[in-house]
Short mmCIF file of C-alpha atoms and ligand atoms in Angstrom, two decimals:
data_model
loop_
_atom_site.label_atom_id
_atom_site.label_comp_id
_atom_site.label_asym_id
_atom_site.label_seq_id
_atom_site.Cartn_x
_atom_site.Cartn_y
_atom_site.Cartn_z
CA MET A 220 0.00 0.00 0.00
CA ASP A 221 1.33 3.47 -0.94
CA SER A 222 1.92 5.77 2.05
CA LEU A 223 -0.94 8.18 2.80
CA VAL A 224 -0.73 11.65 1.27
CA ALA A 225 -0.31 14.62 3.62
CA MET A 226 -0.50 18.22 2.36
CA LYS A 227 -0.93 21.69 3.90
CA HIS A 228 -3.30 22.77 1.07
CA PHE A 229 -4.84 21.08 -1.97
CA VAL A 230 -5.17 23.74 -4.65
CA SER A 231 -3.80 22.32 -7.91
CA VAL A 232 -2.73 19.12 -9.65
CA GLU A 233 0.39 20.86 -11.01
CA ASP A 234 2.80 19.58 -8.38
CA LEU A 235 1.24 16.16 -7.75
CA GLN A 236 3.60 13.22 -8.18
CA ALA A 237 2.40 9.98 -9.82
CA ALA A 238 2.88 8.15 -6.49
CA GLN A 239 0.59 10.66 -4.75
CA VAL A 240 -2.07 10.18 -7.43
CA ARG A 241 -1.85 6.39 -7.01
CA SER A 242 -2.06 6.75 -3.23
CA LEU A 243 -5.12 9.04 -3.40
CA ILE A 244 -6.87 6.64 -5.80
CA ALA A 245 -6.05 3.69 -3.50
CA ARG A 246 -7.36 5.60 -0.47
CA ALA A 247 -10.55 6.71 -2.26
CA SER A 248 -11.15 3.09 -3.41
CA PHE A 249 -10.59 1.92 0.18
CA PHE A 250 -13.32 4.31 1.37
CA LYS A 251 -15.57 3.28 -1.55
CA ASN A 252 -15.21 -0.37 -0.52
CA GLY A 253 -16.32 0.37 3.04
CA GLY A 254 -12.88 0.86 4.62
CA THR A 255 -12.85 2.39 8.12
CA VAL A 256 -12.49 6.17 8.19
CA PRO A 257 -9.79 7.69 10.45
CA GLN A 258 -11.01 8.37 13.99
CA PHE A 259 -10.43 11.94 15.13
CA SER A 260 -9.50 12.43 18.78
CA GLU A 261 -10.41 16.16 18.49
CA PRO A 262 -13.14 17.80 16.35
CA VAL A 263 -12.22 19.08 12.88
CA TYR A 264 -14.14 22.17 11.68
CA ALA A 265 -14.59 23.06 8.01
CA SER A 266 -16.61 25.41 5.85
CA ASN A 267 -17.48 25.37 2.14
CA LEU A 268 -17.35 28.75 0.38
CA PHE A 269 -18.89 28.55 -3.09
CA PHE A 270 -18.78 31.91 -4.85
CA GLU A 271 -19.75 30.17 -8.12
CA ASN A 272 -22.68 27.79 -8.42
CA SER A 273 -22.21 24.06 -7.99
CA THR A 274 -24.21 20.90 -7.40
CA ARG A 275 -21.73 18.00 -7.60
CA THR A 276 -18.61 19.53 -6.06
CA HIS A 277 -20.40 21.36 -3.24
CA CYS A 278 -22.67 18.47 -2.21
CA SER A 279 -19.99 15.81 -2.56
CA PHE A 280 -17.51 17.76 -0.41
CA GLU A 281 -20.28 18.06 2.17
CA MET A 282 -21.07 14.34 1.91
CA ALA A 283 -17.34 13.54 2.19
CA GLN A 284 -17.08 15.75 5.30
CA ARG A 285 -20.05 13.97 6.95
CA LYS A 286 -18.62 10.54 6.15
CA LEU A 287 -15.29 11.58 7.73
CA GLY A 288 -16.97 13.05 10.82
CA ILE A 289 -15.89 16.64 10.07
CA GLN A 290 -18.06 19.41 11.59
CA THR A 291 -19.11 21.60 8.66
CA ILE A 292 -20.19 25.18 9.39
CA PRO A 293 -22.60 26.44 6.68
CA PHE A 294 -21.49 29.49 4.68
CA ASP A 295 -23.62 31.23 2.04
CA PRO A 296 -21.75 34.05 0.24
CA SER A 297 -24.97 35.89 -0.65
CA SER A 298 -26.03 36.27 2.98
CA SER A 299 -22.51 36.76 4.37
CA SER A 300 -20.58 39.98 4.98
CA VAL A 301 -19.01 39.53 1.54
CA SER A 302 -22.14 41.41 0.41
CA LYS A 303 -20.90 44.36 2.56
CA GLY A 304 -17.58 44.33 0.73
CA GLU A 305 -15.53 42.09 3.05
CA SER A 306 -12.61 40.61 1.10
CA LEU A 307 -11.95 36.89 0.69
CA TYR A 308 -8.89 37.16 2.95
CA ASP A 309 -10.84 38.95 5.71
CA THR A 310 -13.69 36.45 5.40
CA LEU A 311 -11.25 33.60 5.93
CA LEU A 312 -9.54 35.44 8.79
CA ALA A 313 -12.96 35.71 10.48
CA LEU A 314 -13.76 32.01 9.96
CA ASN A 315 -10.28 30.98 11.12
CA SER A 316 -10.65 33.13 14.26
CA LEU A 317 -13.93 31.29 15.01
CA GLY A 318 -12.06 27.98 14.93
CA ILE A 319 -12.58 26.77 11.34
CA GLN A 320 -9.45 24.93 10.23
CA LEU A 321 -10.27 23.91 6.65
CA VAL A 322 -12.07 25.69 3.84
CA VAL A 323 -13.21 24.40 0.47
CA ILE A 324 -13.45 27.34 -1.95
CA ARG A 325 -14.85 27.80 -5.45
CA HIS A 326 -14.16 31.23 -6.94
CA SER A 327 -14.27 32.82 -10.40
CA LYS A 328 -10.79 34.39 -9.99
CA VAL A 329 -7.98 32.26 -11.43
CA GLY A 330 -5.35 31.63 -8.74
CA TYR A 331 -7.41 33.27 -5.93
CA TYR A 332 -5.68 30.83 -3.57
CA ARG A 333 -2.09 32.02 -4.16
CA PRO A 334 -2.07 34.89 -1.63
CA LEU A 335 -3.94 32.69 0.85
CA ILE A 336 -1.36 29.91 0.86
CA ASN A 337 1.57 32.37 0.88
CA PRO A 338 0.64 34.77 3.71
CA THR A 339 2.95 37.68 4.49
CA GLU A 340 4.78 37.88 7.82
CA HIS A 341 2.06 40.27 9.09
CA GLN A 342 -0.79 37.86 8.35
CA GLN A 343 -2.09 35.29 10.83
CA LEU A 344 -4.24 33.09 8.56
CA LYS A 345 -3.62 29.42 9.38
CA MET A 346 -6.09 27.22 7.58
CA GLY A 347 -6.03 24.50 4.95
CA ILE A 348 -7.31 25.65 1.55
CA ILE A 349 -8.90 23.12 -0.78
CA ASN A 350 -9.63 24.47 -4.25
CA ALA A 351 -13.03 23.46 -5.61
CA GLY A 352 -12.40 25.33 -8.88
CA ASP A 353 -10.89 28.73 -9.79
CA GLY A 354 -12.16 30.32 -13.02
CA ASN A 355 -10.58 28.46 -15.92
CA GLY A 356 -7.56 27.57 -13.76
CA GLN A 357 -7.66 24.31 -11.78
CA HIS A 358 -10.27 21.78 -10.59
CA PRO A 359 -8.17 19.25 -8.67
CA SER A 360 -11.01 17.25 -7.11
CA GLN A 361 -12.71 16.77 -10.51
CA SER A 362 -9.40 15.79 -12.06
CA LEU A 363 -8.62 13.23 -9.37
CA LEU A 364 -12.08 11.67 -9.44
CA ASP A 365 -11.62 11.43 -13.21
CA MET A 366 -8.26 9.66 -12.68
CA MET A 367 -9.97 7.23 -10.29
CA THR A 368 -12.70 6.51 -12.86
CA ILE A 369 -10.15 5.90 -15.64
CA PHE A 370 -8.03 3.72 -13.32
CA GLU A 371 -11.08 1.61 -12.41
CA GLN A 372 -11.58 0.84 -16.09
CA PHE A 373 -7.99 0.35 -17.29
CA GLY A 374 -5.79 -0.14 -14.19
CA SER A 375 -3.12 2.27 -15.55
CA PHE A 376 -2.65 5.49 -17.50
CA ALA A 377 0.52 5.04 -19.58
CA GLY A 378 -0.23 4.69 -23.27
CA LEU A 379 -4.00 5.23 -22.96
CA LYS A 380 -5.40 7.29 -25.83
CA ILE A 381 -7.61 10.05 -24.45
CA VAL A 382 -9.38 12.83 -26.34
CA ILE A 383 -10.68 15.93 -24.54
CA VAL A 384 -13.48 17.50 -26.57
CA GLY A 385 -15.04 20.95 -26.60
CA ASP A 386 -14.73 24.19 -24.67
CA LEU A 387 -11.06 23.65 -23.84
CA ILE A 388 -9.99 27.24 -23.29
CA ASN A 389 -12.68 27.99 -20.67
CA SER A 390 -12.38 24.68 -18.85
CA ARG A 391 -10.54 24.16 -15.57
CA VAL A 392 -11.39 20.45 -15.94
CA ALA A 393 -9.55 20.32 -19.28
CA ARG A 394 -6.53 22.22 -17.91
CA SER A 395 -6.18 20.05 -14.80
CA ASN A 396 -6.77 16.82 -16.70
CA MET A 397 -4.34 17.59 -19.52
CA GLU A 398 -1.60 18.40 -17.00
CA LEU A 399 -2.20 15.32 -14.88
CA LEU A 400 -2.83 12.82 -17.71
CA HIS A 401 0.26 14.06 -19.59
CA SER A 402 2.39 13.61 -16.48
CA LEU A 403 0.95 10.08 -16.01
CA GLY A 404 1.96 9.05 -19.54
CA ALA A 405 -1.37 9.08 -21.41
CA ALA A 406 -1.41 10.02 -25.12
CA LEU A 407 -3.63 13.09 -25.36
CA TYR A 408 -5.70 14.44 -28.23
CA PHE A 409 -7.93 17.52 -28.41
CA SER A 410 -10.96 18.28 -30.50
CA GLY A 411 -13.53 21.07 -30.64
CA PRO A 412 -14.15 24.44 -32.26
CA SER A 413 -10.86 26.19 -33.13
CA CYS A 414 -12.00 29.35 -31.26
CA TRP A 415 -11.81 27.29 -28.04
CA TYR A 416 -8.37 25.86 -28.76
CA SER A 417 -5.12 27.52 -27.72
CA PRO A 418 -1.61 26.76 -29.05
CA GLU A 419 -0.53 26.39 -25.38
CA PHE A 420 -2.30 22.97 -25.45
CA ASP A 421 0.12 21.74 -28.17
CA ALA A 422 2.58 20.93 -25.36
CA TYR A 423 0.20 18.24 -24.10
CA GLY A 424 -1.29 16.64 -27.23
CA GLN A 425 -2.53 16.83 -30.81
CA TYR A 426 -5.53 18.83 -32.07
CA LEU A 427 -7.59 16.77 -34.55
CA THR A 428 -11.18 16.37 -35.70
CA LEU A 429 -13.21 14.00 -33.54
CA ASP A 430 -14.26 11.76 -36.42
CA GLU A 431 -10.60 11.16 -37.42
CA ILE A 432 -9.71 9.60 -34.07
CA ILE A 433 -12.83 8.48 -32.22
CA SER A 434 -12.53 4.79 -33.17
CA GLU A 435 -8.99 4.60 -31.66
CA MET A 436 -9.72 6.30 -28.32
CA ASP A 437 -9.82 4.56 -24.94
CA VAL A 438 -11.43 7.57 -23.26
CA VAL A 439 -13.59 10.29 -24.79
CA MET A 440 -13.78 13.14 -22.30
CA LEU A 441 -16.59 15.56 -23.18
CA LEU A 442 -16.55 19.08 -21.76
CA ARG A 443 -19.52 21.25 -20.95
CA VAL A 444 -20.06 24.24 -23.24
CA GLN A 445 -19.62 27.03 -20.66
CA HIS A 446 -22.04 29.65 -21.92
CA GLU A 447 -21.55 31.72 -18.75
CA ARG A 448 -17.85 32.29 -19.59
CA HIS A 449 -18.42 33.34 -23.23
CA THR A 450 -18.39 37.05 -23.91
CA ASP A 451 -19.59 36.67 -27.50
CA GLU A 452 -21.74 33.74 -28.65
CA ASN A 453 -22.61 35.26 -32.02
CA GLY A 454 -22.71 32.43 -34.48
CA PHE A 455 -22.68 29.63 -31.90
CA SER A 456 -25.19 26.96 -32.85
CA THR A 457 -25.98 24.05 -30.54
CA ALA A 458 -27.07 21.97 -33.56
CA ASP A 459 -23.71 22.58 -35.32
CA TYR A 460 -21.79 21.78 -32.15
CA TYR A 461 -23.68 18.51 -31.69
CA GLU A 462 -23.12 17.55 -35.32
CA HIS A 463 -19.34 18.12 -35.22
CA TYR A 464 -18.36 17.40 -31.60
CA GLY A 465 -21.31 15.76 -29.83
CA MET A 466 -21.47 12.14 -28.65
CA THR A 467 -24.11 11.04 -31.13
CA LEU A 468 -25.46 7.49 -31.59
CA LYS A 469 -23.34 7.25 -34.76
CA ARG A 470 -20.12 8.15 -32.92
CA TYR A 471 -21.04 5.87 -30.00
CA ALA A 472 -21.27 2.96 -32.46
CA ARG A 473 -17.68 3.67 -33.60
CA LEU A 474 -16.14 3.46 -30.09
CA LYS A 475 -13.80 0.60 -29.13
CA ASP A 476 -15.48 -2.19 -27.13
CA ASP A 477 -13.85 -1.15 -23.83
CA ALA A 478 -13.82 2.62 -24.47
CA ILE A 479 -15.46 4.92 -21.93
CA ILE A 480 -17.10 8.33 -22.21
CA MET A 481 -16.69 10.88 -19.43
CA HIS A 482 -18.34 14.22 -18.71
CA PRO A 483 -17.74 16.37 -15.59
CA GLY A 484 -21.34 17.65 -15.56
CA PRO A 485 -23.63 19.42 -15.70
CA VAL A 486 -24.47 17.99 -19.15
CA ASN A 487 -26.09 20.05 -21.88
CA ARG A 488 -28.17 17.15 -23.21
CA GLY A 489 -28.42 17.08 -26.99
CA VAL A 490 -25.38 19.39 -27.27
CA GLU A 491 -22.36 17.52 -25.86
CA PHE A 492 -24.11 14.19 -25.32
CA ALA A 493 -27.15 12.48 -26.94
CA THR A 494 -29.68 12.38 -24.13
CA GLU A 495 -30.18 8.60 -24.49
CA LEU A 496 -26.41 8.02 -24.10
CA VAL A 497 -25.84 9.90 -20.84
CA GLU A 498 -26.45 6.68 -18.84
CA ALA A 499 -25.42 4.22 -21.59
CA PRO A 500 -23.06 1.29 -20.78
CA LYS A 501 -19.92 3.09 -21.98
CA SER A 502 -20.82 6.33 -20.15
CA ARG A 503 -19.14 6.91 -16.78
CA PHE A 504 -21.17 10.04 -15.98
CA THR A 505 -22.78 8.63 -12.81
CA ALA A 506 -19.62 6.67 -11.85
CA GLN A 507 -17.66 9.95 -11.87
CA MET A 508 -20.16 11.60 -9.51
CA LYS A 509 -20.15 8.57 -7.15
CA ASN A 510 -16.33 8.45 -7.14
CA GLY A 511 -16.25 12.17 -6.34
CA VAL A 512 -17.44 11.59 -2.77
CA PHE A 513 -14.67 9.08 -2.03
CA MET A 514 -11.91 11.03 -3.78
CA ARG A 515 -12.92 14.16 -1.84
CA MET A 516 -12.73 12.13 1.39
CA ALA A 517 -9.15 11.18 0.42
CA MET A 518 -8.28 14.83 -0.38
CA LEU A 519 -9.78 16.16 2.87
CA GLU A 520 -7.92 13.48 4.81
CA ALA A 521 -4.65 14.46 3.07
CA VAL A 522 -4.99 18.07 4.29
CA ILE A 523 -6.12 16.96 7.78
CA ARG A 524 -2.99 14.78 8.00
CA GLY A 525 -0.78 17.52 6.54
CA ARG A 526 -1.96 19.94 9.24
CA HIS A 527 -2.14 17.35 12.07
CA LEU A 528 -5.80 18.14 12.71
CA GLY A 529 -8.19 15.90 14.62
CA GLY A 530 -5.25 14.29 16.40
CA LEU A 531 -4.00 12.61 13.19
N1 LIG B 278 -18.23 19.09 -12.38
C1 LIG B 278 -18.56 20.09 -11.55
O1 LIG B 278 -17.69 20.83 -11.07
O2 LIG B 278 -19.90 20.21 -11.33
P1 LIG B 278 -20.56 21.28 -10.36
O3 LIG B 278 -20.35 22.64 -11.01
O4 LIG B 278 -22.02 20.90 -10.29
O5 LIG B 278 -19.87 21.23 -9.04
#
C-alpha cells in the first residue's frame, strides 16, 4: 500500500507526483469499498465557500465531510458579509478566528488561492485551503475523481489514448486533466471548435477532428459548453456543435469495445451528449459523480494529516 498523502493545502494538480495520485486513488477506493475512516480524537471544523454555483462539487464535499466526521459550518456568500464588501482574505480570517481549520473554496478568480497559501509575515491566517475550482484555472477534485474513474476501467494510464473535446480554453477540468494525464503518460488528443483551442495545449497533445480519431480512443472526455464564460456567442449553434463534436449514436457505435465516455457535468443534453447516451453502458457520468465523494474524502484526509488536525 502506498503511504498516505499529507499536504498543507490542496489547490492544484500541477505539483502532484504519480505516487501521490496512485495513493489518493487507493485511499478513495478503500473508502468506496467500506474501509474504516480515520477516527479523530479532536473535532475538525470546516466550511465550504462557493462563490460560483455548484451541485456536484459542493454536495460531494459536504457528503465527504459527513462521512469523515468533520463538523461543517454552513457558509452562504450571498447572505454573508461579503455582500458588505468584506474581502476573501478577511472572510477567511474571520472564519479561522472562530475555529474553522479547513475551507473548500470555489471562486471565479484564477489563482485566488495564491495569496492565501503564501501569507505575508504580518498575516495570521492558518487554515487548509482546498480548491473546488478557480475560473478556468484548476479543478483538482474533478481531475482526481476522473483519474480514479479511468483507473477503475484500465488499471493504468501510460499509453492510454484520451481525447478531450469541446470548450477547452474555458475549462478548468480540461486544464487540470491535460496536466495530470500528460504527467501520467497518457497520449492526449484535443478536439472542438478552433476558437476554443489555444496553441498552449500543443505541449500536451494533438488537435484533430473527432471523427478522425474516435474509433482509436480509450477515453472520450466531453466538456460542458460554458455559456456563462463566453463574452460573444454570435454564431454559436448548438445543432452545429452537436453535429461536429457531440457524442451522437453514430459516434457511439464507432467506439472501441472497452472505451469509456466521461463528462464532468452538468451535461447540456443534446449538445455535448445524446440524451439517451448519458447513462449508456460506456458512459461513466454517474460513476464519476459517485467516485467524487470518495476522492474528496481522500483529499480532505490528506490536508487533515498535513496539518495534524483531529489528532492525526
Ligand atoms: N463538475 C462540476 O464541477 O460540477 P458542479 O459545477 O455541479 O460542481
